[in-house]
């Protein structure tokens, strides 16, 4: 963060996203070179069983993963909206220069923010690995859906990203079942189509705010 990410934090947020994606690709390649790309089993944090909910069979692992994600989302909202640390992180993310003039330790807060993001990434990996098997590139497909949700929902709207992620999952599975030329083999194309259409029609996302620059 100090030697790479911080160089791009004063510009467009999309630049930081591209830099982190490139860094992920580099780290994934190094991990595959060191430990190989062989799929390895990873122990599940939840029992491998299923339960019946209103006639639908749901795995305990999927239900537990969903509950953990909801708990993390609620906790993050409380931190960002109700604590001094969260408000400071939001201020630094929105305008680092004004935050520095206000006396906030911008450098330390940025380190805390990226550290929090890394911790959440580790939790996500621990939740996903039992379902996908452990491999350096196991999060590549998840990254596509994450980027699609961010672009569709809007980078400035956390709630919009959650709604967009849900919508992408529903649309992808509906397309796989009801659109003959897509099917299950090409359903990964759905998030790419949504990214393309959103960037053309509404670049700030469905729930994002349009940036107005005063001159």
PDB file of C-alpha atoms in Angstrom:
ATOM      1  CA  UNK A   1       0.000   0.000   0.000  1.00  0.00           C
ATOM      2  CA  UNK A   2       2.711   2.457   0.952  1.00  0.00           C
ATOM      3  CA  UNK A   3       4.939   1.962  -2.073  1.00  0.00           C
ATOM      4  CA  UNK A   4       2.440   1.083  -4.828  1.00  0.00           C
ATOM      5  CA  UNK A   5      -1.207   1.869  -4.098  1.00  0.00           C
ATOM      6  CA  UNK A   6      -0.533   5.256  -2.534  1.00  0.00           C
ATOM      7  CA  UNK A   7       0.964   6.528  -5.794  1.00  0.00           C
ATOM      8  CA  UNK A   8      -2.437   6.187  -7.504  1.00  0.00           C
ATOM      9  CA  UNK A   9      -4.783   7.243  -4.714  1.00  0.00           C
ATOM     10  CA  UNK A  10      -4.966  10.870  -5.759  1.00  0.00           C
ATOM     11  CA  UNK A  11      -6.491  10.045  -9.127  1.00  0.00           C
ATOM     12  CA  UNK A  12      -9.582   8.312 -10.408  1.00  0.00           C
ATOM     13  CA  UNK A  13     -10.840   5.426  -8.189  1.00  0.00           C
ATOM     14  CA  UNK A  14     -11.002   3.249 -11.299  1.00  0.00           C
ATOM     15  CA  UNK A  15      -7.221   3.564 -11.572  1.00  0.00           C
ATOM     16  CA  UNK A  16      -6.764   2.035  -8.121  1.00  0.00           C
ATOM     17  CA  UNK A  17      -9.071  -0.825  -9.129  1.00  0.00           C
ATOM     18  CA  UNK A  18      -7.028  -1.557 -12.254  1.00  0.00           C
ATOM     19  CA  UNK A  19      -3.787  -1.429 -10.239  1.00  0.00           C
ATOM     20  CA  UNK A  20      -5.108  -3.853  -7.622  1.00  0.00           C
ATOM     21  CA  UNK A  21      -6.378  -6.225 -10.319  1.00  0.00           C
ATOM     22  CA  UNK A  22      -2.936  -6.184 -11.909  1.00  0.00           C
ATOM     23  CA  UNK A  23      -1.352  -6.798  -8.509  1.00  0.00           C
ATOM     24  CA  UNK A  24      -3.727  -9.730  -7.966  1.00  0.00           C
ATOM     25  CA  UNK A  25      -2.696 -11.207 -11.313  1.00  0.00           C
ATOM     26  CA  UNK A  26       0.985 -10.879 -10.389  1.00  0.00           C
ATOM     27  CA  UNK A  27       0.519 -12.475  -6.961  1.00  0.00           C
ATOM     28  CA  UNK A  28      -1.604 -15.278  -8.446  1.00  0.00           C
ATOM     29  CA  UNK A  29       1.110 -16.045 -10.988  1.00  0.00           C
ATOM     30  CA  UNK A  30       3.820 -16.091  -8.321  1.00  0.00           C
ATOM     31  CA  UNK A  31       1.712 -18.334  -6.070  1.00  0.00           C
ATOM     32  CA  UNK A  32       1.106 -20.749  -8.944  1.00  0.00           C
ATOM     33  CA  UNK A  33       4.819 -20.784  -9.802  1.00  0.00           C
ATOM     34  CA  UNK A  34       5.801 -21.514  -6.197  1.00  0.00           C
ATOM     35  CA  UNK A  35       3.012 -23.900  -5.108  1.00  0.00           C
ATOM     36  CA  UNK A  36       1.631 -25.044  -8.525  1.00  0.00           C
ATOM     37  CA  UNK A  37      -1.978 -24.816  -9.708  1.00  0.00           C
ATOM     38  CA  UNK A  38      -3.071 -28.206  -8.379  1.00  0.00           C
ATOM     39  CA  UNK A  39      -6.507 -28.213  -6.766  1.00  0.00           C
ATOM     40  CA  UNK A  40      -6.265 -28.965  -3.060  1.00  0.00           C
ATOM     41  CA  UNK A  41      -9.087 -29.688  -0.604  1.00  0.00           C
ATOM     42  CA  UNK A  42      -9.863 -27.038   1.999  1.00  0.00           C
ATOM     43  CA  UNK A  43     -11.797 -27.815   5.199  1.00  0.00           C
ATOM     44  CA  UNK A  44     -15.233 -26.245   5.414  1.00  0.00           C
ATOM     45  CA  UNK A  45     -16.103 -23.912   8.273  1.00  0.00           C
ATOM     46  CA  UNK A  46     -19.625 -25.353   8.317  1.00  0.00           C
ATOM     47  CA  UNK A  47     -21.029 -28.911   8.300  1.00  0.00           C
ATOM     48  CA  UNK A  48     -21.432 -30.576   4.919  1.00  0.00           C
ATOM     49  CA  UNK A  49     -25.162 -31.207   5.232  1.00  0.00           C
ATOM     50  CA  UNK A  50     -28.452 -29.905   3.883  1.00  0.00           C
ATOM     51  CA  UNK A  51     -31.653 -28.676   5.473  1.00  0.00           C
ATOM     52  CA  UNK A  52     -35.175 -28.149   4.159  1.00  0.00           C
ATOM     53  CA  UNK A  53     -36.457 -24.557   4.162  1.00  0.00           C
ATOM     54  CA  UNK A  54     -40.034 -24.166   2.903  1.00  0.00           C
ATOM     55  CA  UNK A  55     -39.583 -27.073   0.517  1.00  0.00           C
ATOM     56  CA  UNK A  56     -36.200 -25.942  -0.794  1.00  0.00           C
ATOM     57  CA  UNK A  57     -33.077 -27.953   0.005  1.00  0.00           C
ATOM     58  CA  UNK A  58     -30.322 -25.601   1.171  1.00  0.00           C
ATOM     59  CA  UNK A  59     -26.825 -26.675   2.166  1.00  0.00           C
ATOM     60  CA  UNK A  60     -25.666 -25.661   5.626  1.00  0.00           C
ATOM     61  CA  UNK A  61     -22.433 -24.394   4.092  1.00  0.00           C
ATOM     62  CA  UNK A  62     -24.253 -22.014   1.732  1.00  0.00           C
ATOM     63  CA  UNK A  63     -26.568 -20.850   4.500  1.00  0.00           C
ATOM     64  CA  UNK A  64     -23.666 -20.273   6.887  1.00  0.00           C
ATOM     65  CA  UNK A  65     -21.713 -18.393   4.220  1.00  0.00           C
ATOM     66  CA  UNK A  66     -24.721 -16.162   3.531  1.00  0.00           C
ATOM     67  CA  UNK A  67     -25.220 -15.402   7.227  1.00  0.00           C
ATOM     68  CA  UNK A  68     -21.533 -14.531   7.669  1.00  0.00           C
ATOM     69  CA  UNK A  69     -21.669 -12.188   4.668  1.00  0.00           C
ATOM     70  CA  UNK A  70     -24.800 -10.477   6.006  1.00  0.00           C
ATOM     71  CA  UNK A  71     -23.163 -10.056   9.424  1.00  0.00           C
ATOM     72  CA  UNK A  72     -20.059  -8.524   7.814  1.00  0.00           C
ATOM     73  CA  UNK A  73     -22.192  -6.140   5.749  1.00  0.00           C
ATOM     74  CA  UNK A  74     -24.125  -4.960   8.809  1.00  0.00           C
ATOM     75  CA  UNK A  75     -20.910  -4.577  10.813  1.00  0.00           C
ATOM     76  CA  UNK A  76     -19.282  -2.528   8.046  1.00  0.00           C
ATOM     77  CA  UNK A  77     -22.301  -0.241   7.786  1.00  0.00           C
ATOM     78  CA  UNK A  78     -22.231   0.342  11.546  1.00  0.00           C
ATOM     79  CA  UNK A  79     -18.495   1.041  11.468  1.00  0.00           C
ATOM     80  CA  UNK A  80     -18.693   3.474   8.552  1.00  0.00           C
ATOM     81  CA  UNK A  81     -21.799   5.304   9.769  1.00  0.00           C
ATOM     82  CA  UNK A  82     -21.565   5.179  13.568  1.00  0.00           C
ATOM     83  CA  UNK A  83     -17.894   5.291  14.549  1.00  0.00           C
ATOM     84  CA  UNK A  84     -15.237   7.986  14.376  1.00  0.00           C
ATOM     85  CA  UNK A  85     -12.894   5.605  12.583  1.00  0.00           C
ATOM     86  CA  UNK A  86     -15.492   4.856   9.928  1.00  0.00           C
ATOM     87  CA  UNK A  87     -16.284   8.523   9.357  1.00  0.00           C
ATOM     88  CA  UNK A  88     -12.571   9.289   9.096  1.00  0.00           C
ATOM     89  CA  UNK A  89     -12.083   6.479   6.570  1.00  0.00           C
ATOM     90  CA  UNK A  90     -14.972   7.798   4.486  1.00  0.00           C
ATOM     91  CA  UNK A  91     -13.563  11.321   4.593  1.00  0.00           C
ATOM     92  CA  UNK A  92     -10.113  10.162   3.489  1.00  0.00           C
ATOM     93  CA  UNK A  93     -11.578   8.038   0.693  1.00  0.00           C
ATOM     94  CA  UNK A  94     -13.709  10.943  -0.540  1.00  0.00           C
ATOM     95  CA  UNK A  95     -11.110  13.718  -0.365  1.00  0.00           C
ATOM     96  CA  UNK A  96      -7.624  12.930   0.969  1.00  0.00           C
ATOM     97  CA  UNK A  97      -6.341  16.506   0.607  1.00  0.00           C
ATOM     98  CA  UNK A  98      -9.165  18.116   2.584  1.00  0.00           C
ATOM     99  CA  UNK A  99      -8.849  15.375   5.216  1.00  0.00           C
ATOM    100  CA  UNK A 100      -5.150  16.126   5.595  1.00  0.00           C
ATOM    101  CA  UNK A 101      -5.897  19.838   6.004  1.00  0.00           C
ATOM    102  CA  UNK A 102      -8.408  18.901   8.737  1.00  0.00           C
ATOM    103  CA  UNK A 103      -5.684  17.126  10.705  1.00  0.00           C
ATOM    104  CA  UNK A 104      -6.596  13.525   9.920  1.00  0.00           C
ATOM    105  CA  UNK A 105      -3.655  11.071   9.644  1.00  0.00           C
ATOM    106  CA  UNK A 106      -4.320  10.230   6.017  1.00  0.00           C
ATOM    107  CA  UNK A 107      -1.439   7.771   5.634  1.00  0.00           C
ATOM    108  CA  UNK A 108      -2.402   5.698   8.664  1.00  0.00           C
ATOM    109  CA  UNK A 109      -6.072   5.702   7.755  1.00  0.00           C
ATOM    110  CA  UNK A 110      -5.261   4.498   4.251  1.00  0.00           C
ATOM    111  CA  UNK A 111      -3.195   1.676   5.725  1.00  0.00           C
ATOM    112  CA  UNK A 112      -6.116   0.756   8.005  1.00  0.00           C
ATOM    113  CA  UNK A 113      -8.505   0.794   5.049  1.00  0.00           C
ATOM    114  CA  UNK A 114      -6.356  -1.443   2.878  1.00  0.00           C
ATOM    115  CA  UNK A 115      -5.653  -3.715   5.848  1.00  0.00           C
ATOM    116  CA  UNK A 116      -9.391  -4.054   6.432  1.00  0.00           C
ATOM    117  CA  UNK A 117      -9.889  -4.864   2.755  1.00  0.00           C
ATOM    118  CA  UNK A 118      -7.170  -7.536   2.940  1.00  0.00           C
ATOM    119  CA  UNK A 119      -8.793  -9.075   6.025  1.00  0.00           C
ATOM    120  CA  UNK A 120     -12.172  -9.203   4.307  1.00  0.00           C
ATOM    121  CA  UNK A 121     -10.511 -10.792   1.277  1.00  0.00           C
ATOM    122  CA  UNK A 122      -9.000 -13.483   3.505  1.00  0.00           C
ATOM    123  CA  UNK A 123     -12.413 -14.192   5.034  1.00  0.00           C
ATOM    124  CA  UNK A 124     -13.952 -14.417   1.562  1.00  0.00           C
ATOM    125  CA  UNK A 125     -11.245 -16.849   0.485  1.00  0.00           C
ATOM    126  CA  UNK A 126     -11.834 -19.053   3.530  1.00  0.00           C
ATOM    127  CA  UNK A 127     -15.565 -19.127   2.766  1.00  0.00           C
ATOM    128  CA  UNK A 128     -15.186 -19.833  -0.959  1.00  0.00           C
ATOM    129  CA  UNK A 129     -12.256 -22.296  -0.916  1.00  0.00           C
ATOM    130  CA  UNK A 130     -14.263 -25.293   0.402  1.00  0.00           C
ATOM    131  CA  UNK A 131     -16.687 -24.946  -2.518  1.00  0.00           C
ATOM    132  CA  UNK A 132     -14.151 -24.270  -5.298  1.00  0.00           C
ATOM    133  CA  UNK A 133     -11.127 -26.192  -3.924  1.00  0.00           C
ATOM    134  CA  UNK A 134      -7.935 -24.385  -2.968  1.00  0.00           C
ATOM    135  CA  UNK A 135      -5.918 -23.078  -5.911  1.00  0.00           C
ATOM    136  CA  UNK A 136      -4.096 -19.797  -6.656  1.00  0.00           C
ATOM    137  CA  UNK A 137      -6.663 -18.796  -9.279  1.00  0.00           C
ATOM    138  CA  UNK A 138      -9.798 -19.803  -7.384  1.00  0.00           C
ATOM    139  CA  UNK A 139     -10.985 -16.180  -7.021  1.00  0.00           C
ATOM    140  CA  UNK A 140     -10.647 -15.280 -10.705  1.00  0.00           C
ATOM    141  CA  UNK A 141     -14.272 -16.064 -11.524  1.00  0.00           C
ATOM    142  CA  UNK A 142     -15.462 -14.393  -8.326  1.00  0.00           C
ATOM    143  CA  UNK A 143     -13.530 -11.265  -9.338  1.00  0.00           C
ATOM    144  CA  UNK A 144     -15.555 -11.025 -12.556  1.00  0.00           C
ATOM    145  CA  UNK A 145     -18.813 -11.035 -10.601  1.00  0.00           C
ATOM    146  CA  UNK A 146     -17.445  -8.575  -8.052  1.00  0.00           C
ATOM    147  CA  UNK A 147     -16.411  -6.098 -10.752  1.00  0.00           C
ATOM    148  CA  UNK A 148     -19.774  -6.512 -12.478  1.00  0.00           C
ATOM    149  CA  UNK A 149     -21.611  -5.824  -9.210  1.00  0.00           C
ATOM    150  CA  UNK A 150     -19.500  -2.732  -8.489  1.00  0.00           C
ATOM    151  CA  UNK A 151     -19.972  -1.314 -11.991  1.00  0.00           C
ATOM    152  CA  UNK A 152     -23.692  -2.122 -12.130  1.00  0.00           C
ATOM    153  CA  UNK A 153     -24.493  -0.952  -8.602  1.00  0.00           C
ATOM    154  CA  UNK A 154     -22.168   2.037  -8.529  1.00  0.00           C
ATOM    155  CA  UNK A 155     -18.815   2.516  -6.851  1.00  0.00           C
ATOM    156  CA  UNK A 156     -20.259   5.113  -4.450  1.00  0.00           C
ATOM    157  CA  UNK A 157     -23.212   2.988  -3.275  1.00  0.00           C
ATOM    158  CA  UNK A 158     -22.488  -0.074  -1.065  1.00  0.00           C
ATOM    159  CA  UNK A 159     -26.189  -0.933  -0.893  1.00  0.00           C
ATOM    160  CA  UNK A 160     -26.415  -0.639  -4.665  1.00  0.00           C
ATOM    161  CA  UNK A 161     -23.531  -3.085  -5.064  1.00  0.00           C
ATOM    162  CA  UNK A 162     -25.346  -5.638  -2.883  1.00  0.00           C
ATOM    163  CA  UNK A 163     -28.554  -5.255  -4.903  1.00  0.00           C
ATOM    164  CA  UNK A 164     -26.587  -5.508  -8.154  1.00  0.00           C
ATOM    165  CA  UNK A 165     -24.805  -8.676  -6.990  1.00  0.00           C
ATOM    166  CA  UNK A 166     -28.156 -10.299  -6.192  1.00  0.00           C
ATOM    167  CA  UNK A 167     -29.585  -9.204  -9.554  1.00  0.00           C
ATOM    168  CA  UNK A 168     -26.569 -10.560 -11.452  1.00  0.00           C
ATOM    169  CA  UNK A 169     -26.936 -13.962  -9.795  1.00  0.00           C
ATOM    170  CA  UNK A 170     -30.641 -14.125 -10.626  1.00  0.00           C
ATOM    171  CA  UNK A 171     -30.212 -12.924 -14.218  1.00  0.00           C
ATOM    172  CA  UNK A 172     -27.323 -15.291 -14.868  1.00  0.00           C
ATOM    173  CA  UNK A 173     -29.267 -18.359 -13.754  1.00  0.00           C
ATOM    174  CA  UNK A 174     -32.424 -17.268 -15.583  1.00  0.00           C
ATOM    175  CA  UNK A 175     -30.392 -16.802 -18.759  1.00  0.00           C
ATOM    176  CA  UNK A 176     -28.782 -20.220 -18.314  1.00  0.00           C
ATOM    177  CA  UNK A 177     -32.198 -21.898 -18.120  1.00  0.00           C
ATOM    178  CA  UNK A 178     -34.399 -19.871 -20.465  1.00  0.00           C
ATOM    179  CA  UNK A 179     -32.019 -18.511 -23.136  1.00  0.00           C
ATOM    180  CA  UNK A 180     -31.113 -21.452 -25.404  1.00  0.00           C
ATOM    181  CA  UNK A 181     -27.914 -20.079 -26.968  1.00  0.00           C
ATOM    182  CA  UNK A 182     -26.444 -19.190 -23.547  1.00  0.00           C
ATOM    183  CA  UNK A 183     -27.116 -22.223 -21.374  1.00  0.00           C
ATOM    184  CA  UNK A 184     -24.878 -23.188 -18.482  1.00  0.00           C
ATOM    185  CA  UNK A 185     -21.724 -23.132 -20.609  1.00  0.00           C
ATOM    186  CA  UNK A 186     -21.948 -19.437 -21.549  1.00  0.00           C
ATOM    187  CA  UNK A 187     -23.692 -17.985 -18.497  1.00  0.00           C
ATOM    188  CA  UNK A 188     -20.398 -16.364 -17.455  1.00  0.00           C
ATOM    189  CA  UNK A 189     -21.027 -13.979 -20.372  1.00  0.00           C
ATOM    190  CA  UNK A 190     -23.985 -12.405 -18.537  1.00  0.00           C
ATOM    191  CA  UNK A 191     -21.885 -10.243 -16.154  1.00  0.00           C
ATOM    192  CA  UNK A 192     -19.699  -9.101 -19.077  1.00  0.00           C
ATOM    193  CA  UNK A 193     -22.811  -8.058 -21.014  1.00  0.00           C
ATOM    194  CA  UNK A 194     -24.095  -6.149 -17.980  1.00  0.00           C
ATOM    195  CA  UNK A 195     -20.730  -4.394 -17.585  1.00  0.00           C
ATOM    196  CA  UNK A 196     -20.733  -3.392 -21.267  1.00  0.00           C
ATOM    197  CA  UNK A 197     -24.319  -2.094 -21.229  1.00  0.00           C
ATOM    198  CA  UNK A 198     -23.895  -0.227 -17.923  1.00  0.00           C
ATOM    199  CA  UNK A 199     -20.714   1.545 -19.030  1.00  0.00           C
ATOM    200  CA  UNK A 200     -22.488   2.769 -22.167  1.00  0.00           C
ATOM    201  CA  UNK A 201     -25.834   3.803 -20.661  1.00  0.00           C
ATOM    202  CA  UNK A 202     -24.975   4.814 -17.089  1.00  0.00           C
ATOM    203  CA  UNK A 203     -21.221   4.808 -16.313  1.00  0.00           C
ATOM    204  CA  UNK A 204     -21.730   5.784 -12.644  1.00  0.00           C
ATOM    205  CA  UNK A 205     -23.892   2.680 -12.059  1.00  0.00           C
ATOM    206  CA  UNK A 206     -27.584   2.297 -11.304  1.00  0.00           C
ATOM    207  CA  UNK A 207     -27.273   3.617  -7.750  1.00  0.00           C
ATOM    208  CA  UNK A 208     -24.089   5.660  -8.055  1.00  0.00           C
ATOM    209  CA  UNK A 209     -23.845   9.431  -7.954  1.00  0.00           C
ATOM    210  CA  UNK A 210     -22.698  11.338 -11.006  1.00  0.00           C
ATOM    211  CA  UNK A 211     -19.568  13.336 -10.264  1.00  0.00           C
ATOM    212  CA  UNK A 212     -19.946  17.056 -10.917  1.00  0.00           C
ATOM    213  CA  UNK A 213     -16.697  18.990 -11.351  1.00  0.00           C
ATOM    214  CA  UNK A 214     -16.885  22.715 -10.676  1.00  0.00           C
ATOM    215  CA  UNK A 215     -14.506  24.963 -12.591  1.00  0.00           C
TER     216      UNK A 215
END
